[in-house]
Amino acid sequence: MSTIRGTSSSWREWTILYEDLKFPDGSLLGKGRFGEVHRAYWHQDVAIKLLNMDHVNDDRQLETFKQEVSTFRHTRHENLVLFVGCCLIPPRLGIVMNLCKGQTLYTHIHWRRDRFDMNKIINIAIQLCQGMSYLHGKKIVHKDFRTKNIFVEANNKPVITDFSIFSVKRLCQTSPHDFDIKGLYVPERWLCYLSPELSRMLKTWTSFQQVEELPFNEASDVYSFGTVWYELLTYEFPYKKLFTDAIIWQCCKGIKPGLTNLTVAKEIKDVLVQCWTYKPGERPNFHQLLKTFEKLPRKRLERSPSQPVHLSRSAESIF
């Protein structure tokens, strides 16, 4: 039997031996620069995310992994994926969590093109704000809040995943399907979630060796939520037809798609304007957003048409 050396008592209760996990045929659920996600069984159906730690020296991988996942141990909320435990014997360093049922919000919006009525959209937004408000109340920043990290389970319950484990150095590794920023490679549409104050830092990097971890905070999470809200309303990403350099330039300048073609109530547009405010200190927090959504007059809210929202230089485009 494997033993775990050098593991403090605070970690022992959360430690799961990799060989104790049972993997069905075809267990691989997803694979990317962040690692692999497999379906498994450990007293219940679980998912294990085996993190890619190649961006860290071998002698520091275990401690770095512990730092990345330590916040998971202290979270319990119905709109956050449930942390079950972790595998702590290199090279298999993985987070074991409850298996999310359903598909990602990204899949619903951009692949299946599911149409949610406004009441469902607001209910999803309320629950997302509840989950994110809980995280921020525990001083946990998500860092990678986007529709690919939100699952929609039964009764349209959103479940937020992958909070607090984001790493820019892990992200900026070469992939043939990604977009080049001065020799750095980032996933398609990732920049749409990045706030102006963080986007400006990208312009200072000229090589992978200069990459540093970005100073994500609560305000940058709120900005990312604004993009998720935009996707829910339009079924599109902002900057849909722009190249990477143009996205960075417009984001740094605070230029956003115009909202004139978005036929919803003013209160709905106001959420976008507030979340995308150029100055981070002027953005609302998730508790304030939650109160805003709860007060929305549902009966007179209109659904956005399927027509695209075009880029504009009007006054409302610059927040």
XYZ file of C-alpha atoms in Angstrom:
319
model
C 0.000 0.000 0.000
C 1.214 3.477 -0.795
C 2.074 5.778 2.062
C 2.072 9.522 2.194
C 5.282 10.964 3.579
C 5.565 14.496 4.759
C 1.833 15.118 4.709
C 0.604 17.185 7.640
C -2.433 16.100 9.628
C -4.455 18.944 8.109
C -4.025 17.337 4.679
C -4.300 13.669 5.704
C -8.068 13.761 6.129
C -8.435 15.062 2.568
C -5.910 12.722 0.948
C -7.135 10.039 -1.459
C -4.766 7.440 -2.867
C -4.863 7.431 -6.645
C -4.962 3.628 -6.738
C -8.146 3.668 -4.633
C -10.012 5.423 -7.434
C -11.881 3.190 -9.873
C -11.907 4.410 -13.469
C -14.521 3.156 -15.959
C -13.677 2.581 -19.612
C -13.550 5.871 -21.455
C -13.081 7.820 -18.225
C -11.429 10.831 -19.862
C -13.835 13.782 -19.792
C -11.498 16.503 -21.002
C -7.879 17.386 -21.650
C -5.986 20.641 -22.030
C -3.019 22.691 -20.873
C -4.350 22.638 -17.294
C -4.292 18.846 -17.235
C -6.853 16.074 -17.585
C -10.274 15.475 -16.085
C -11.421 11.877 -15.568
C -14.602 10.322 -14.309
C -13.997 7.907 -11.429
C -15.655 6.195 -8.490
C -14.649 6.676 -4.859
C -17.620 5.792 -2.624
C -19.617 7.845 -5.144
C -19.281 9.189 -8.670
C -16.484 11.749 -8.703
C -14.318 13.652 -11.137
C -10.573 13.990 -10.710
C -8.688 16.890 -12.241
C -5.034 15.917 -12.693
C -3.235 19.243 -12.851
C -0.358 19.906 -15.201
C 2.487 21.169 -13.013
C 5.130 21.469 -15.750
C 5.372 25.220 -15.170
C 6.895 24.536 -11.720
C 10.266 22.973 -10.844
C 9.980 19.317 -9.779
C 11.069 19.964 -6.192
C 8.324 22.570 -5.725
C 5.423 20.860 -7.466
C 3.792 19.303 -4.391
C 3.886 22.480 -2.300
C 2.694 24.582 -5.231
C -0.164 22.146 -5.800
C -1.163 22.350 -2.133
C -1.205 26.130 -2.311
C -3.413 26.051 -5.403
C -6.026 23.698 -3.954
C -5.948 24.692 -0.281
C -8.969 26.986 -0.628
C -11.122 24.117 -1.903
C -11.078 22.499 1.536
C -12.969 25.370 3.133
C -15.847 25.754 0.676
C -19.363 24.352 0.988
C -22.073 25.955 -1.141
C -24.738 24.474 -3.392
C -23.554 26.574 -6.350
C -19.905 25.530 -5.980
C -18.535 22.150 -6.999
C -18.081 19.973 -3.904
C -14.474 19.246 -2.959
C -14.036 15.574 -1.985
C -10.279 15.272 -1.571
C -6.990 15.256 -3.443
C -4.199 12.977 -4.630
C -0.857 14.117 -3.249
C 1.718 11.663 -4.591
C 3.632 13.067 -7.612
C 3.368 12.851 -10.544
C -0.372 12.292 -10.030
C -1.425 15.500 -8.319
C -5.163 15.845 -8.627
C -8.289 17.400 -7.161
C -11.156 14.985 -6.502
C -14.565 16.616 -6.613
C -18.197 15.756 -6.971
C -19.092 14.813 -10.549
C -21.119 17.646 -12.080
C -24.266 16.458 -13.810
C -25.264 18.303 -16.933
C -23.310 20.384 -19.422
C -21.385 23.618 -19.191
C -23.111 26.942 -19.683
C -20.723 27.437 -22.609
C -22.136 24.324 -24.297
C -25.723 25.454 -23.732
C -25.068 28.916 -25.160
C -22.522 28.437 -27.933
C -23.012 24.846 -29.114
C -26.574 23.821 -28.383
C -27.827 27.395 -28.806
C -30.391 26.807 -26.068
C -32.773 29.700 -25.555
C -33.411 30.573 -21.912
C -36.275 32.907 -21.130
C -35.419 35.998 -19.113
C -36.719 34.566 -15.843
C -34.399 31.559 -16.186
C -31.488 33.816 -17.074
C -32.066 35.954 -14.004
C -32.427 32.871 -11.793
C -29.103 31.559 -13.101
C -27.494 34.961 -12.507
C -28.855 35.124 -8.952
C -27.367 31.737 -8.104
C -24.039 32.645 -9.696
C -23.934 35.806 -7.592
C -24.742 33.779 -4.483
C -21.884 31.370 -5.163
C -19.403 34.113 -6.017
C -20.468 36.246 -3.048
C -19.781 33.218 -0.832
C -16.295 32.793 -2.338
C -15.434 36.458 -1.947
C -16.750 36.381 1.611
C -14.043 33.788 2.288
C -11.434 35.942 0.527
C -11.262 33.502 -2.391
C -10.865 34.952 -5.889
C -11.992 32.722 -8.750
C -9.498 34.104 -11.344
C -11.080 32.200 -14.253
C -14.823 32.860 -14.062
C -16.300 31.987 -17.467
C -19.052 29.885 -19.012
C -16.713 26.914 -19.536
C -16.305 26.722 -15.751
C -20.030 26.759 -14.977
C -22.141 23.596 -15.191
C -25.932 23.702 -15.435
C -27.532 20.855 -13.491
C -31.178 19.884 -12.949
C -33.677 22.712 -12.471
C -31.205 25.135 -14.076
C -28.919 25.110 -11.042
C -25.492 26.497 -11.985
C -22.426 24.944 -10.364
C -19.183 26.931 -10.421
C -15.945 24.965 -10.856
C -12.176 25.547 -11.080
C -12.053 28.458 -8.651
C -8.710 29.696 -7.357
C -6.520 27.255 -9.343
C -5.869 29.471 -12.359
C -2.237 30.060 -13.349
C -1.160 32.358 -16.173
C 2.123 30.475 -16.604
C 0.207 27.237 -17.033
C -2.172 28.982 -19.408
C 0.495 30.479 -21.673
C 1.769 27.188 -23.037
C 1.766 26.416 -26.727
C -1.314 24.907 -28.332
C -2.099 24.825 -32.083
C -5.653 26.065 -31.455
C -4.714 29.181 -29.502
C -3.943 32.777 -30.305
C -0.449 34.244 -30.189
C 0.334 37.335 -28.099
C 4.012 38.190 -28.645
C 4.994 34.519 -28.431
C 2.471 33.682 -25.694
C -0.493 31.432 -26.391
C -3.886 31.900 -24.782
C -7.212 30.138 -25.426
C -9.693 31.593 -27.850
C -12.073 34.079 -26.172
C -10.199 34.021 -22.845
C -9.344 37.684 -23.344
C -13.058 38.575 -23.379
C -13.174 37.859 -19.641
C -10.016 39.782 -18.751
C -10.530 43.195 -17.160
C -8.768 46.297 -18.578
C -6.355 46.625 -15.655
C -5.169 43.039 -16.264
C -5.175 43.325 -20.062
C -2.768 46.257 -19.821
C -0.225 43.969 -18.153
C -0.233 41.622 -21.156
C 1.155 44.421 -23.316
C 4.332 44.555 -21.204
C 5.264 40.913 -21.817
C 7.486 40.091 -24.778
C 8.294 36.437 -24.026
C 7.199 33.525 -21.859
C 10.134 34.218 -19.519
C 8.559 37.564 -18.591
C 5.154 36.118 -17.719
C 4.073 36.787 -14.147
C 0.914 35.800 -12.322
C -1.756 38.445 -12.824
C -3.155 40.208 -9.709
C -6.727 38.950 -9.985
C -9.135 40.274 -7.362
C -12.843 40.542 -6.582
C -13.307 43.381 -9.090
C -11.759 41.363 -11.940
C -14.151 38.495 -11.117
C -17.067 40.940 -11.398
C -15.790 42.070 -14.799
C -15.716 38.417 -15.911
C -19.287 37.999 -14.687
C -20.227 40.882 -16.987
C -19.002 38.856 -19.959
C -20.989 35.810 -18.784
C -24.060 38.062 -18.505
C -23.393 39.340 -22.045
C -23.229 35.755 -23.334
C -26.519 34.882 -21.656
C -28.227 37.844 -23.310
C -26.726 37.661 -26.812
C -25.486 34.054 -27.290
C -22.215 35.616 -28.440
C -18.872 36.768 -27.098
C -17.928 40.425 -27.073
C -15.349 41.321 -29.738
C -16.678 38.438 -31.823
C -14.892 39.328 -35.080
C -11.759 40.996 -33.748
C -8.207 39.657 -33.731
C -6.297 39.224 -30.490
C -4.299 42.467 -30.690
C -7.462 44.447 -31.421
C -9.245 42.859 -28.445
C -6.406 43.825 -26.108
C -6.296 47.379 -27.485
C -10.045 47.939 -27.164
C -10.226 46.355 -23.720
C -7.323 48.475 -22.459
C -9.130 51.577 -23.734
C -12.388 50.496 -22.100
C -14.212 50.123 -25.430
C -17.005 47.559 -25.360
C -19.690 46.451 -27.832
C -22.553 48.913 -28.111
C -25.823 47.864 -26.521
C -28.233 49.734 -28.796
C -29.407 46.537 -30.515
C -29.945 44.737 -27.233
C -33.710 45.017 -26.763
C -34.018 44.441 -23.046
C -35.052 46.687 -20.193
C -32.653 49.406 -19.085
C -32.088 47.600 -15.773
C -30.666 44.620 -17.689
C -28.232 46.782 -19.655
C -27.242 48.611 -16.493
C -25.828 45.367 -15.067
C -23.456 45.138 -18.043
C -22.443 48.776 -17.756
C -21.726 48.403 -14.037
C -19.746 45.141 -14.327
C -17.710 46.474 -17.250
C -16.907 49.785 -15.590
C -13.364 50.741 -16.554
C -12.214 51.577 -13.022
C -12.224 48.427 -10.835
C -13.093 50.353 -7.684
C -16.364 51.514 -9.263
C -17.663 48.025 -10.078
C -20.317 46.542 -7.776
C -19.540 43.523 -5.638
C -21.500 40.287 -5.980
C -23.660 41.020 -2.956
C -24.754 44.270 -4.588
C -25.369 42.496 -7.902
C -27.458 39.897 -6.087
C -29.665 42.621 -4.622
C -29.995 44.202 -8.078
C -31.163 40.953 -9.671
C -33.591 40.223 -6.856
C -35.252 43.618 -7.372
C -35.650 43.336 -11.160
C -39.316 43.691 -12.252
C -39.614 40.344 -14.069
C -42.949 40.967 -15.814
C -41.745 43.802 -18.030
C -38.336 42.460 -18.963
C -37.913 41.572 -22.622
C -35.740 38.840 -24.111
C -32.878 39.764 -26.416
C -33.462 38.890 -30.084
C -31.068 36.555 -31.890
C -29.626 39.439 -33.929
C -25.993 40.237 -33.102
C -24.867 43.176 -31.046
C -22.480 45.249 -33.162
C -19.370 47.037 -32.045
C -19.950 50.733 -31.580
C -18.010 53.858 -30.714
C -21.035 55.473 -29.134
C -20.833 56.964 -25.664
C -22.306 53.836 -24.105
C -19.424 51.759 -25.503
C -16.840 53.434 -23.275
C -17.380 52.752 -19.594
